[in-house]
mmCIF file of C-alpha atoms and ligand atoms in Angstrom:
data_model
loop_
_atom_site.group_PDB
_atom_site.id
_atom_site.type_symbol
_atom_site.label_atom_id
_atom_site.label_comp_id
_atom_site.label_asym_id
_atom_site.label_seq_id
_atom_site.Cartn_x
_atom_site.Cartn_y
_atom_site.Cartn_z
ATOM 1 C CA UNK A 1 0.153 -0.201 0.000
ATOM 2 C CA UNK A 2 1.364 3.479 -0.603
ATOM 3 C CA UNK A 3 1.466 5.919 2.465
ATOM 4 C CA UNK A 4 -0.195 9.427 1.692
ATOM 5 C CA UNK A 5 3.156 11.202 2.723
ATOM 6 C CA UNK A 6 4.410 9.511 -0.307
ATOM 7 C CA UNK A 7 1.978 10.039 -2.176
ATOM 8 C CA UNK A 8 2.042 13.681 -1.102
ATOM 9 C CA UNK A 9 5.986 13.873 -1.364
ATOM 10 C CA UNK A 10 5.956 12.136 -5.107
ATOM 11 C CA UNK A 11 3.027 14.876 -5.865
ATOM 12 C CA UNK A 12 4.186 17.412 -4.747
ATOM 13 C CA UNK A 13 7.573 17.756 -7.313
ATOM 14 C CA UNK A 14 6.228 20.123 -9.853
ATOM 15 C CA UNK A 15 9.043 21.177 -11.273
ATOM 16 C CA UNK A 16 9.413 19.409 -14.549
ATOM 17 C CA UNK A 17 5.395 19.849 -15.332
ATOM 18 C CA UNK A 18 6.054 23.778 -14.308
ATOM 19 C CA UNK A 19 8.927 23.774 -17.179
ATOM 20 C CA UNK A 20 6.948 22.151 -19.828
ATOM 21 C CA UNK A 21 4.157 24.784 -19.087
ATOM 22 C CA UNK A 22 6.832 27.557 -19.428
ATOM 23 C CA UNK A 23 7.685 25.414 -22.615
ATOM 24 C CA UNK A 24 11.563 25.328 -21.414
ATOM 25 C CA UNK A 25 11.631 21.695 -20.325
ATOM 26 C CA UNK A 26 15.340 20.624 -21.361
ATOM 27 C CA UNK A 27 15.676 17.218 -20.632
ATOM 28 C CA UNK A 28 15.098 13.620 -22.272
ATOM 29 C CA UNK A 29 15.312 15.591 -26.024
ATOM 30 C CA UNK A 30 14.882 12.089 -28.266
ATOM 31 C CA UNK A 31 17.630 12.361 -30.738
ATOM 32 C CA UNK A 32 16.480 11.247 -34.319
ATOM 33 C CA UNK A 33 19.972 10.835 -35.689
ATOM 34 C CA UNK A 34 23.231 11.729 -34.840
ATOM 35 C CA UNK A 35 26.170 12.621 -37.371
ATOM 36 C CA UNK A 36 28.524 13.692 -34.238
ATOM 37 C CA UNK A 37 28.790 17.630 -34.316
ATOM 38 C CA UNK A 38 24.972 17.647 -36.005
ATOM 39 C CA UNK A 39 21.677 15.787 -34.831
ATOM 40 C CA UNK A 40 18.523 15.681 -36.245
ATOM 41 C CA UNK A 41 15.421 16.473 -32.807
ATOM 42 C CA UNK A 42 11.761 16.667 -33.694
ATOM 43 C CA UNK A 43 12.592 16.587 -37.478
ATOM 44 C CA UNK A 44 14.807 19.617 -37.288
ATOM 45 C CA UNK A 45 18.422 19.882 -37.451
ATOM 46 C CA UNK A 46 20.537 20.675 -34.658
ATOM 47 C CA UNK A 47 24.368 21.955 -34.139
ATOM 48 C CA UNK A 48 25.246 19.589 -31.171
ATOM 49 C CA UNK A 49 27.428 21.912 -28.806
ATOM 50 C CA UNK A 50 26.012 19.705 -25.971
ATOM 51 C CA UNK A 51 28.367 16.191 -26.437
ATOM 52 C CA UNK A 52 30.775 14.608 -24.453
ATOM 53 C CA UNK A 53 32.362 13.103 -27.619
ATOM 54 C CA UNK A 54 35.418 15.431 -27.707
ATOM 55 C CA UNK A 55 37.372 13.630 -30.560
ATOM 56 C CA UNK A 56 33.720 13.230 -32.472
ATOM 57 C CA UNK A 57 34.572 9.653 -33.000
ATOM 58 C CA UNK A 58 30.821 8.349 -32.849
ATOM 59 C CA UNK A 59 30.209 8.033 -36.389
ATOM 60 C CA UNK A 60 33.833 7.222 -37.698
ATOM 61 C CA UNK A 61 33.353 4.414 -39.688
ATOM 62 C CA UNK A 62 36.633 2.851 -38.068
ATOM 63 C CA UNK A 63 34.448 2.718 -34.822
ATOM 64 C CA UNK A 64 30.847 1.315 -36.555
ATOM 65 C CA UNK A 65 33.022 -1.219 -38.241
ATOM 66 C CA UNK A 66 34.291 -2.540 -35.142
ATOM 67 C CA UNK A 67 31.485 -2.836 -33.744
ATOM 68 C CA UNK A 68 29.733 -4.805 -36.264
ATOM 69 C CA UNK A 69 32.164 -6.937 -36.530
ATOM 70 C CA UNK A 70 32.203 -7.425 -32.920
ATOM 71 C CA UNK A 71 28.522 -8.011 -33.406
ATOM 72 C CA UNK A 72 29.216 -10.702 -35.778
ATOM 73 C CA UNK A 73 31.311 -12.731 -34.259
ATOM 74 C CA UNK A 74 29.786 -12.379 -30.125
ATOM 75 C CA UNK A 75 26.747 -11.770 -30.565
ATOM 76 C CA UNK A 76 24.575 -9.070 -28.894
ATOM 77 C CA UNK A 77 25.767 -9.108 -25.012
ATOM 78 C CA UNK A 78 28.243 -10.971 -23.584
ATOM 79 C CA UNK A 79 24.765 -11.760 -20.746
ATOM 80 C CA UNK A 80 26.888 -11.849 -17.290
ATOM 81 C CA UNK A 81 29.208 -10.040 -15.696
ATOM 82 C CA UNK A 82 33.025 -9.570 -16.601
ATOM 83 C CA UNK A 83 33.433 -12.315 -13.007
ATOM 84 C CA UNK A 84 31.897 -14.877 -14.428
ATOM 85 C CA UNK A 85 30.985 -15.503 -17.891
ATOM 86 C CA UNK A 86 30.695 -11.653 -19.295
ATOM 87 C CA UNK A 87 34.214 -11.243 -20.181
ATOM 88 C CA UNK A 88 35.599 -11.505 -23.982
ATOM 89 C CA UNK A 89 39.168 -11.608 -25.254
ATOM 90 C CA UNK A 90 38.137 -7.981 -26.167
ATOM 91 C CA UNK A 91 37.668 -6.437 -22.702
ATOM 92 C CA UNK A 92 40.786 -8.068 -22.170
ATOM 93 C CA UNK A 93 42.563 -6.638 -24.992
ATOM 94 C CA UNK A 94 41.355 -3.240 -24.556
ATOM 95 C CA UNK A 95 42.498 -3.533 -20.741
ATOM 96 C CA UNK A 96 46.053 -3.963 -21.803
ATOM 97 C CA UNK A 97 45.598 -1.506 -24.209
ATOM 98 C CA UNK A 98 44.117 1.199 -21.716
ATOM 99 C CA UNK A 99 46.894 0.524 -19.378
ATOM 100 C CA UNK A 100 49.506 0.933 -22.108
ATOM 101 C CA UNK A 101 48.199 3.900 -23.193
ATOM 102 C CA UNK A 102 47.671 5.408 -19.869
ATOM 103 C CA UNK A 103 51.243 4.039 -18.715
ATOM 104 C CA UNK A 104 49.818 2.162 -15.417
ATOM 105 C CA UNK A 105 50.629 -1.836 -15.018
ATOM 106 C CA UNK A 106 47.131 -2.653 -15.765
ATOM 107 C CA UNK A 107 43.448 -1.660 -16.147
ATOM 108 C CA UNK A 108 39.939 -3.051 -15.517
ATOM 109 C CA UNK A 109 36.995 -2.417 -17.529
ATOM 110 C CA UNK A 110 33.444 -1.621 -15.903
ATOM 111 C CA UNK A 111 30.136 -1.106 -17.751
ATOM 112 C CA UNK A 112 30.196 2.428 -17.403
ATOM 113 C CA UNK A 113 32.475 5.483 -15.653
ATOM 114 C CA UNK A 114 29.537 5.896 -12.832
ATOM 115 C CA UNK A 115 30.327 2.086 -11.807
ATOM 116 C CA UNK A 116 33.939 2.453 -11.908
ATOM 117 C CA UNK A 117 34.144 5.001 -9.482
ATOM 118 C CA UNK A 118 31.297 3.056 -7.089
ATOM 119 C CA UNK A 119 33.434 0.102 -7.544
ATOM 120 C CA UNK A 120 36.893 2.183 -6.920
ATOM 121 C CA UNK A 121 36.737 4.209 -4.743
ATOM 122 C CA UNK A 122 34.319 2.156 -2.641
ATOM 123 C CA UNK A 123 36.497 -1.493 -2.566
ATOM 124 C CA UNK A 124 40.057 0.001 -1.008
ATOM 125 C CA UNK A 125 39.534 2.186 2.002
ATOM 126 C CA UNK A 126 37.533 1.022 4.103
ATOM 127 C CA UNK A 127 35.483 1.109 7.137
ATOM 128 C CA UNK A 128 38.614 2.929 9.626
ATOM 129 C CA UNK A 129 39.457 4.836 6.396
ATOM 130 C CA UNK A 130 38.886 7.983 5.326
ATOM 131 C CA UNK A 131 38.659 9.321 1.617
ATOM 132 C CA UNK A 132 38.886 12.985 0.732
ATOM 133 C CA UNK A 133 36.972 14.927 -2.176
ATOM 134 C CA UNK A 134 36.991 18.046 -3.859
ATOM 135 C CA UNK A 135 33.348 19.681 -3.148
ATOM 136 C CA UNK A 136 32.964 19.981 -7.109
ATOM 137 C CA UNK A 137 33.643 15.679 -7.657
ATOM 138 C CA UNK A 138 31.434 14.182 -10.134
ATOM 139 C CA UNK A 139 28.069 12.157 -8.294
ATOM 140 C CA UNK A 140 29.887 9.015 -9.354
ATOM 141 C CA UNK A 141 32.548 9.998 -6.950
ATOM 142 C CA UNK A 142 30.556 10.592 -4.272
ATOM 143 C CA UNK A 143 27.893 8.153 -4.755
ATOM 144 C CA UNK A 144 31.317 5.741 -4.098
ATOM 145 C CA UNK A 145 32.245 7.114 -1.275
ATOM 146 C CA UNK A 146 29.244 6.842 0.222
ATOM 147 C CA UNK A 147 29.351 3.073 -0.475
ATOM 148 C CA UNK A 148 32.949 2.558 1.219
ATOM 149 C CA UNK A 149 31.704 2.886 4.787
ATOM 150 C CA UNK A 150 34.878 5.579 4.935
ATOM 151 C CA UNK A 151 34.304 8.692 6.773
ATOM 152 C CA UNK A 152 34.299 11.662 3.933
ATOM 153 C CA UNK A 153 36.005 14.565 3.929
ATOM 154 C CA UNK A 154 35.338 17.355 1.412
ATOM 155 C CA UNK A 155 37.401 20.617 0.793
ATOM 156 C CA UNK A 156 36.769 23.247 -0.944
ATOM 157 C CA UNK A 157 37.269 23.859 -4.677
ATOM 158 C CA UNK A 158 40.754 23.506 -5.752
ATOM 159 C CA UNK A 159 41.847 25.125 -2.574
ATOM 160 C CA UNK A 160 45.093 22.931 -1.815
ATOM 161 C CA UNK A 161 45.272 24.944 1.813
ATOM 162 C CA UNK A 162 41.588 23.683 2.667
ATOM 163 C CA UNK A 163 42.625 20.208 1.473
ATOM 164 C CA UNK A 164 45.943 20.232 3.612
ATOM 165 C CA UNK A 165 44.102 21.068 6.727
ATOM 166 C CA UNK A 166 41.811 18.404 5.815
ATOM 167 C CA UNK A 167 44.538 16.379 5.570
ATOM 168 C CA UNK A 168 46.185 16.881 8.523
ATOM 169 C CA UNK A 169 43.413 16.643 10.680
ATOM 170 C CA UNK A 170 43.415 12.619 9.974
ATOM 171 C CA UNK A 171 45.786 10.601 11.717
ATOM 172 C CA UNK A 172 49.200 9.653 9.756
ATOM 173 C CA UNK A 173 48.332 6.050 10.033
ATOM 174 C CA UNK A 174 45.170 5.985 8.738
ATOM 175 C CA UNK A 175 44.341 4.953 5.018
ATOM 176 C CA UNK A 176 43.467 7.730 3.226
ATOM 177 C CA UNK A 177 42.577 8.726 -0.401
ATOM 178 C CA UNK A 178 42.235 11.805 -2.074
ATOM 179 C CA UNK A 179 39.978 11.570 -5.307
ATOM 180 C CA UNK A 180 39.180 14.096 -7.936
ATOM 181 C CA UNK A 181 38.250 15.253 -11.396
ATOM 182 C CA UNK A 182 40.698 15.593 -13.452
ATOM 183 C CA UNK A 183 38.972 18.073 -15.838
ATOM 184 C CA UNK A 184 35.786 18.990 -13.576
ATOM 185 C CA UNK A 185 33.282 18.240 -15.571
ATOM 186 C CA UNK A 186 30.508 21.297 -15.175
ATOM 187 C CA UNK A 187 33.370 23.572 -14.788
ATOM 188 C CA UNK A 188 36.116 22.991 -16.983
ATOM 189 C CA UNK A 189 39.165 23.357 -14.649
ATOM 190 C CA UNK A 190 41.690 21.468 -14.219
ATOM 191 C CA UNK A 191 42.643 19.657 -10.305
ATOM 192 C CA UNK A 192 45.472 21.020 -9.258
ATOM 193 C CA UNK A 193 47.723 17.836 -9.165
ATOM 194 C CA UNK A 194 50.913 18.731 -8.334
ATOM 195 C CA UNK A 195 50.069 20.064 -5.232
ATOM 196 C CA UNK A 196 47.378 16.945 -4.292
ATOM 197 C CA UNK A 197 50.313 14.611 -5.308
ATOM 198 C CA UNK A 198 52.854 16.805 -2.847
ATOM 199 C CA UNK A 199 49.930 17.136 -0.123
ATOM 200 C CA UNK A 200 49.534 12.971 -0.274
ATOM 201 C CA UNK A 201 53.085 12.002 -0.289
ATOM 202 C CA UNK A 202 53.633 14.813 2.741
ATOM 203 C CA UNK A 203 50.265 12.903 4.586
ATOM 204 C CA UNK A 204 50.230 9.174 3.414
ATOM 205 C CA UNK A 205 47.881 9.618 0.885
ATOM 206 C CA UNK A 206 46.776 7.352 -1.995
ATOM 207 C CA UNK A 207 45.766 9.053 -5.148
ATOM 208 C CA UNK A 208 42.855 8.743 -7.068
ATOM 209 C CA UNK A 209 41.844 11.169 -10.639
ATOM 210 C CA UNK A 210 39.073 10.522 -12.698
ATOM 211 C CA UNK A 211 39.937 11.224 -15.700
ATOM 212 C CA UNK A 212 36.653 10.916 -17.406
ATOM 213 C CA UNK A 213 36.847 14.323 -19.061
ATOM 214 C CA UNK A 214 40.705 14.014 -19.986
ATOM 215 C CA UNK A 215 41.240 10.730 -21.254
ATOM 216 C CA UNK A 216 41.820 12.223 -25.232
ATOM 217 C CA UNK A 217 41.699 15.758 -24.568
ATOM 218 C CA UNK A 218 45.389 16.302 -22.537
ATOM 219 C CA UNK A 219 48.252 14.846 -21.715
ATOM 220 C CA UNK A 220 49.906 13.608 -24.792
ATOM 221 C CA UNK A 221 47.969 11.814 -27.210
ATOM 222 C CA UNK A 222 45.459 12.373 -24.848
ATOM 223 C CA UNK A 223 46.948 9.941 -22.230
ATOM 224 C CA UNK A 224 45.118 12.359 -19.237
ATOM 225 C CA UNK A 225 45.874 14.882 -16.525
ATOM 226 C CA UNK A 226 48.197 12.945 -14.797
ATOM 227 C CA UNK A 227 50.782 12.562 -17.760
ATOM 228 C CA UNK A 228 49.959 16.260 -18.600
ATOM 229 C CA UNK A 229 51.856 17.368 -15.167
ATOM 230 C CA UNK A 230 54.256 14.282 -15.674
ATOM 231 C CA UNK A 231 52.939 12.647 -12.789
ATOM 232 C CA UNK A 232 51.770 9.426 -14.314
ATOM 233 C CA UNK A 233 53.794 7.334 -11.581
ATOM 234 C CA UNK A 234 52.860 9.354 -8.250
ATOM 235 C CA UNK A 235 49.172 8.883 -9.297
ATOM 236 C CA UNK A 236 48.081 5.125 -7.448
ATOM 237 C CA UNK A 237 44.636 4.913 -9.323
ATOM 238 C CA UNK A 238 43.308 6.569 -12.541
ATOM 239 C CA UNK A 239 39.834 5.783 -13.749
ATOM 240 C CA UNK A 240 37.917 7.591 -16.495
ATOM 241 C CA UNK A 241 34.575 6.777 -19.064
ATOM 242 C CA UNK A 242 34.372 5.109 -22.709
ATOM 243 C CA UNK A 243 31.386 7.195 -23.492
ATOM 244 C CA UNK A 244 33.418 10.643 -23.925
ATOM 245 C CA UNK A 245 36.981 10.936 -26.484
ATOM 246 C CA UNK A 246 36.231 7.133 -26.862
ATOM 247 C CA UNK A 247 32.906 7.286 -28.483
ATOM 248 C CA UNK A 248 31.763 4.080 -26.869
ATOM 249 C CA UNK A 249 29.869 2.673 -23.088
ATOM 250 C CA UNK A 250 32.036 1.645 -20.275
ATOM 251 C CA UNK A 251 34.439 2.514 -17.978
ATOM 252 C CA UNK A 252 37.825 1.661 -16.602
ATOM 253 C CA UNK A 253 40.384 2.350 -14.141
ATOM 254 C CA UNK A 254 43.916 1.474 -14.198
ATOM 255 C CA UNK A 255 46.896 1.259 -11.454
ATOM 256 C CA UNK A 256 49.359 -1.206 -9.862
ATOM 257 C CA UNK A 257 48.650 -5.077 -10.877
ATOM 258 C CA UNK A 258 48.565 -5.535 -7.516
ATOM 259 C CA UNK A 259 46.040 -2.460 -6.627
ATOM 260 C CA UNK A 260 43.850 -4.011 -10.391
ATOM 261 C CA UNK A 261 43.808 -7.726 -8.761
ATOM 262 C CA UNK A 262 42.298 -6.529 -5.599
ATOM 263 C CA UNK A 263 39.724 -4.315 -7.506
ATOM 264 C CA UNK A 264 39.010 -7.067 -9.686
ATOM 265 C CA UNK A 265 38.307 -9.180 -7.198
ATOM 266 C CA UNK A 266 36.187 -6.631 -4.352
ATOM 267 C CA UNK A 267 34.777 -4.776 -6.908
ATOM 268 C CA UNK A 268 31.219 -4.977 -6.170
ATOM 269 C CA UNK A 269 29.170 -2.996 -9.359
ATOM 270 C CA UNK A 270 31.927 -4.994 -11.473
ATOM 271 C CA UNK A 271 31.061 -8.745 -10.182
ATOM 272 C CA UNK A 272 27.239 -7.967 -9.971
ATOM 273 C CA UNK A 273 26.512 -6.190 -13.088
ATOM 274 C CA UNK A 274 26.651 -7.206 -17.015
ATOM 275 C CA UNK A 275 29.670 -6.329 -18.477
ATOM 276 C CA UNK A 276 30.278 -4.357 -22.121
ATOM 277 C CA UNK A 277 28.161 -5.593 -24.474
ATOM 278 C CA UNK A 278 30.754 -6.736 -27.585
ATOM 279 C CA UNK A 279 29.879 -3.983 -30.234
ATOM 280 C CA UNK A 280 31.109 -1.015 -27.342
ATOM 281 C CA UNK A 281 33.764 -3.185 -26.102
ATOM 282 C CA UNK A 282 35.471 -3.161 -29.524
ATOM 283 C CA UNK A 283 34.316 0.274 -30.700
ATOM 284 C CA UNK A 284 35.763 1.947 -27.464
ATOM 285 C CA UNK A 285 39.404 0.034 -28.464
ATOM 286 C CA UNK A 286 38.804 1.248 -32.118
ATOM 287 C CA UNK A 287 38.528 4.403 -31.015
ATOM 288 C CA UNK A 288 41.720 4.545 -28.785
ATOM 289 C CA UNK A 289 43.362 3.331 -31.605
ATOM 290 C CA UNK A 290 42.438 5.795 -33.821
ATOM 291 C CA UNK A 291 43.351 8.632 -30.825
ATOM 292 C CA UNK A 292 47.075 6.855 -30.688
ATOM 293 C CA UNK A 293 47.534 7.209 -34.234
ATOM 294 C CA UNK A 294 45.953 10.483 -35.324
ATOM 295 C CA UNK A 295 47.251 13.206 -33.001
ATOM 296 C CA UNK A 296 46.041 16.284 -35.564
ATOM 297 C CA UNK A 297 42.639 15.777 -33.709
ATOM 298 C CA UNK A 298 43.606 16.170 -30.490
ATOM 299 C CA UNK A 299 45.223 19.959 -31.879
ATOM 300 C CA UNK A 300 41.582 20.397 -33.354
ATOM 301 C CA UNK A 301 39.995 20.036 -30.779
ATOM 302 C CA UNK A 302 42.371 22.412 -28.685
ATOM 303 C CA UNK A 303 42.492 24.817 -31.644
ATOM 304 C CA UNK A 304 38.561 24.868 -31.598
ATOM 305 C CA UNK A 305 38.408 25.300 -27.938
ATOM 306 C CA UNK A 306 40.674 28.226 -28.369
ATOM 307 C CA UNK A 307 38.518 29.541 -31.120
ATOM 308 C CA UNK A 308 35.971 29.471 -29.618
ATOM 309 C CA UNK A 309 36.965 30.901 -25.689
ATOM 310 C CA UNK A 310 38.573 33.818 -27.228
ATOM 311 C CA UNK A 311 35.322 34.758 -29.392
ATOM 312 C CA UNK A 312 33.154 34.106 -26.058
ATOM 313 C CA UNK A 313 35.515 36.764 -24.129
ATOM 314 C CA UNK A 314 35.187 39.338 -26.539
ATOM 315 C CA UNK A 315 31.804 38.448 -26.405
ATOM 316 C CA UNK A 316 31.672 39.527 -22.760
ATOM 317 C CA UNK A 317 30.445 35.898 -21.832
ATOM 318 C CA UNK A 318 31.701 35.001 -18.022
ATOM 319 C CA UNK A 319 33.552 31.612 -18.982
ATOM 320 C CA UNK A 320 35.045 30.994 -14.477
ATOM 321 C CA UNK A 321 37.894 29.158 -15.251
ATOM 322 C CA UNK A 322 37.327 26.863 -17.703
ATOM 323 C CA UNK A 323 40.742 25.894 -19.113
ATOM 324 C CA UNK A 324 39.596 22.926 -21.641
ATOM 325 C CA UNK A 325 36.803 22.040 -24.270
ATOM 326 C CA UNK A 326 34.065 22.226 -21.325
ATOM 327 C CA UNK A 327 32.852 26.169 -21.594
ATOM 328 C CA UNK A 328 30.753 27.172 -18.914
ATOM 329 C CA UNK A 329 28.383 30.553 -19.425
ATOM 330 C CA UNK A 330 27.806 31.693 -16.225
ATOM 331 C CA UNK A 331 24.206 32.445 -16.595
ATOM 332 C CA UNK A 332 23.489 32.807 -12.558
ATOM 333 C CA UNK A 333 20.092 32.487 -12.708
ATOM 334 C CA UNK A 334 18.119 29.296 -13.459
ATOM 335 C CA UNK A 335 14.594 29.864 -15.469
ATOM 336 C CA UNK A 336 16.799 32.242 -17.392
ATOM 337 C CA UNK A 337 19.515 29.268 -17.815
ATOM 338 C CA UNK A 338 16.266 27.073 -19.106
ATOM 339 C CA UNK A 339 15.299 29.949 -21.008
ATOM 340 C CA UNK A 340 18.108 30.364 -22.613
ATOM 341 C CA UNK A 341 18.747 26.822 -23.810
ATOM 342 C CA UNK A 342 15.271 26.372 -25.241
ATOM 343 C CA UNK A 343 15.739 29.714 -27.416
ATOM 344 C CA UNK A 344 19.136 28.769 -28.647
ATOM 345 C CA UNK A 345 17.577 25.139 -29.333
ATOM 346 C CA UNK A 346 14.768 26.589 -31.554
ATOM 347 C CA UNK A 347 17.799 28.615 -33.403
ATOM 348 C CA UNK A 348 19.618 25.399 -33.866
ATOM 349 C CA UNK A 349 22.174 25.078 -31.559
ATOM 350 C CA UNK A 350 21.530 22.386 -28.911
ATOM 351 C CA UNK A 351 23.524 23.263 -24.772
ATOM 352 C CA UNK A 352 22.950 21.613 -21.353
ATOM 353 C CA UNK A 353 21.721 23.806 -18.778
ATOM 354 C CA UNK A 354 23.585 23.339 -15.454
ATOM 355 C CA UNK A 355 20.971 24.065 -12.680
ATOM 356 C CA UNK A 356 20.593 24.484 -8.558
ATOM 357 C CA UNK A 357 20.868 21.488 -7.439
ATOM 358 C CA UNK A 358 23.599 19.949 -9.662
ATOM 359 C CA UNK A 359 25.444 23.628 -9.162
ATOM 360 C CA UNK A 360 24.689 26.379 -6.664
ATOM 361 C CA UNK A 361 21.376 28.646 -7.197
ATOM 362 C CA UNK A 362 23.697 31.560 -7.791
ATOM 363 C CA UNK A 363 25.937 29.814 -10.055
ATOM 364 C CA UNK A 364 23.374 28.170 -12.767
ATOM 365 C CA UNK A 365 25.263 27.531 -16.482
ATOM 366 C CA UNK A 366 24.950 26.769 -20.196
ATOM 367 C CA UNK A 367 27.829 24.223 -20.463
ATOM 368 C CA UNK A 368 28.847 24.312 -23.913
ATOM 369 C CA UNK A 369 31.611 21.504 -25.352
ATOM 370 C CA UNK A 370 34.001 21.693 -28.414
ATOM 371 C CA UNK A 371 34.525 19.077 -30.611
ATOM 372 C CA UNK A 372 37.505 17.975 -32.603
ATOM 373 C CA UNK A 373 34.841 17.952 -35.737
ATOM 374 C CA UNK A 374 33.373 20.895 -34.837
ATOM 375 C CA UNK A 375 33.953 23.195 -37.831
ATOM 376 C CA UNK A 376 34.762 27.019 -38.135
ATOM 377 C CA UNK A 377 31.211 27.703 -39.606
ATOM 378 C CA UNK A 378 29.534 25.909 -37.102
ATOM 379 C CA UNK A 379 31.794 27.527 -34.585
ATOM 380 C CA UNK A 380 30.978 31.133 -36.128
ATOM 381 C CA UNK A 381 26.964 29.775 -35.969
ATOM 382 C CA UNK A 382 26.648 28.786 -32.615
ATOM 383 C CA UNK A 383 28.630 32.316 -31.480
ATOM 384 C CA UNK A 384 26.100 34.184 -33.528
ATOM 385 C CA UNK A 385 23.165 32.533 -31.720
ATOM 386 C CA UNK A 386 25.009 33.073 -28.502
ATOM 387 C CA UNK A 387 24.918 36.759 -29.239
ATOM 388 C CA UNK A 388 21.562 36.953 -30.098
ATOM 389 C CA UNK A 389 20.140 35.043 -27.542
ATOM 390 C CA UNK A 390 22.243 37.104 -25.397
ATOM 391 C CA UNK A 391 20.575 40.223 -26.201
ATOM 392 C CA UNK A 392 17.230 39.322 -26.832
ATOM 393 C CA UNK A 393 16.574 38.331 -23.231
ATOM 394 C CA UNK A 394 18.320 41.178 -21.916
ATOM 395 C CA UNK A 395 21.290 39.715 -20.659
ATOM 396 C CA UNK A 396 23.495 42.890 -21.401
ATOM 397 C CA UNK A 397 24.809 41.918 -17.581
ATOM 398 C CA UNK A 398 26.677 38.859 -18.729
ATOM 399 C CA UNK A 399 27.077 39.822 -22.854
ATOM 400 C CA UNK A 400 28.970 43.438 -23.122
ATOM 401 C CA UNK A 401 28.523 44.041 -27.039
ATOM 402 C CA UNK A 402 25.116 44.561 -28.220
HETATM 403 N N1 PMP B 501 32.983 11.041 -13.878
HETATM 404 C C1 PMP B 501 32.957 12.411 -14.634
HETATM 405 C C2 PMP B 501 33.721 12.998 -14.040
HETATM 406 C C3 PMP B 501 31.959 12.215 -15.058
HETATM 407 O O1 PMP B 501 31.412 13.445 -15.636
HETATM 408 C C4 PMP B 501 31.446 11.053 -15.473
HETATM 409 C C5 PMP B 501 29.841 11.095 -16.687
HETATM 410 N N2 PMP B 501 29.370 12.582 -16.861
HETATM 411 C C6 PMP B 501 31.118 9.975 -14.906
HETATM 412 C C7 PMP B 501 32.222 9.553 -14.171
HETATM 413 C C8 PMP B 501 30.804 9.137 -15.386
HETATM 414 O O2 PMP B 501 30.530 8.201 -16.383
HETATM 415 P P1 PMP B 501 29.528 7.036 -17.553
HETATM 416 O O3 PMP B 501 29.117 8.467 -18.107
HETATM 417 O O4 PMP B 501 30.661 6.075 -18.350
HETATM 418 O O5 PMP B 501 28.903 7.090 -16.534
#
């Protein structure tokens, strides 16, 4: 029997309906056709500036062929967990290729990046341990830390004094781990890894970096955040996802053989959930090979990003501390953020609104993400539409150019 108090709670959750009535509901927009930088929604062509496919490989012929060949050889599903019947030699090959690319001894794949964090963050420190997080770490890291039964401490975003203060409260002999996003997913800034590594040494903490947005984006050949700073040996665990630059679905954790062996036999979200299907595993591997072979893609991603950031700056948009292809445009008002998203969509540009509680209510923003495959014409069209809609909505305090 459903209790009245629960019904009341569910029925009083009216925000989605209110946004729908106002014609500004921005979620679950169904894509009918996806051509990488351009998608079809409601029969209309829309420029995609909300995708995490930074390398633009989701339609690459080699990636598609790898997926199709894998279906022919292995079928549509592995029908089980990695632990039991769900490991194919594609998983093993991908793990070896990832470990080598990242510069670690071994890697372990999971079914999503979210599950990787649930498994890797929760399995290590134990009931008497401490996990220390940046306050803007991804939701999956926060959920993983909750599952760990460890004490969780959070430090102010990218604030190394606060991190040191938090570390100094934990006895030296206590098992502790700092977990941090390499690139912060909404803000686009990079963690201060050199300082984090120094503090981790001083206070005897493990370091885990989430490279969901950094693989394919930072470091030589997109090897990630640790490589970007020349600190691969100093970082104990690197986690990531196939759902962004690797144009697929799945996740991984990389580290020493010992650590990966431990996780292989203790990470519950991997042990008790089916593995990535053959098609997704093969396409991630194909995307990795292309990234390794074609460094010009990385160059294009960064030249596109520089072009966009400079132009947005000239237009007077407020972009916070972003240093990467994730470009936040701060609107600082939930309603206006939805309205901005909707008007841009009507003008043929897809961006993502990020509002409270995902960010503080005075930090609501439009999240634009740049791909290596965006053309200059597409970037210019987006800029023109952004300026037009900002002026139309009277966002003069955000946009200085009339
Ligand atoms: N970590 C970070 C930092 C992310 O941004 C995301 C996805 N947005 C994930 C993990 C989860 O990745 P996945 O989509 O593979 O579940």
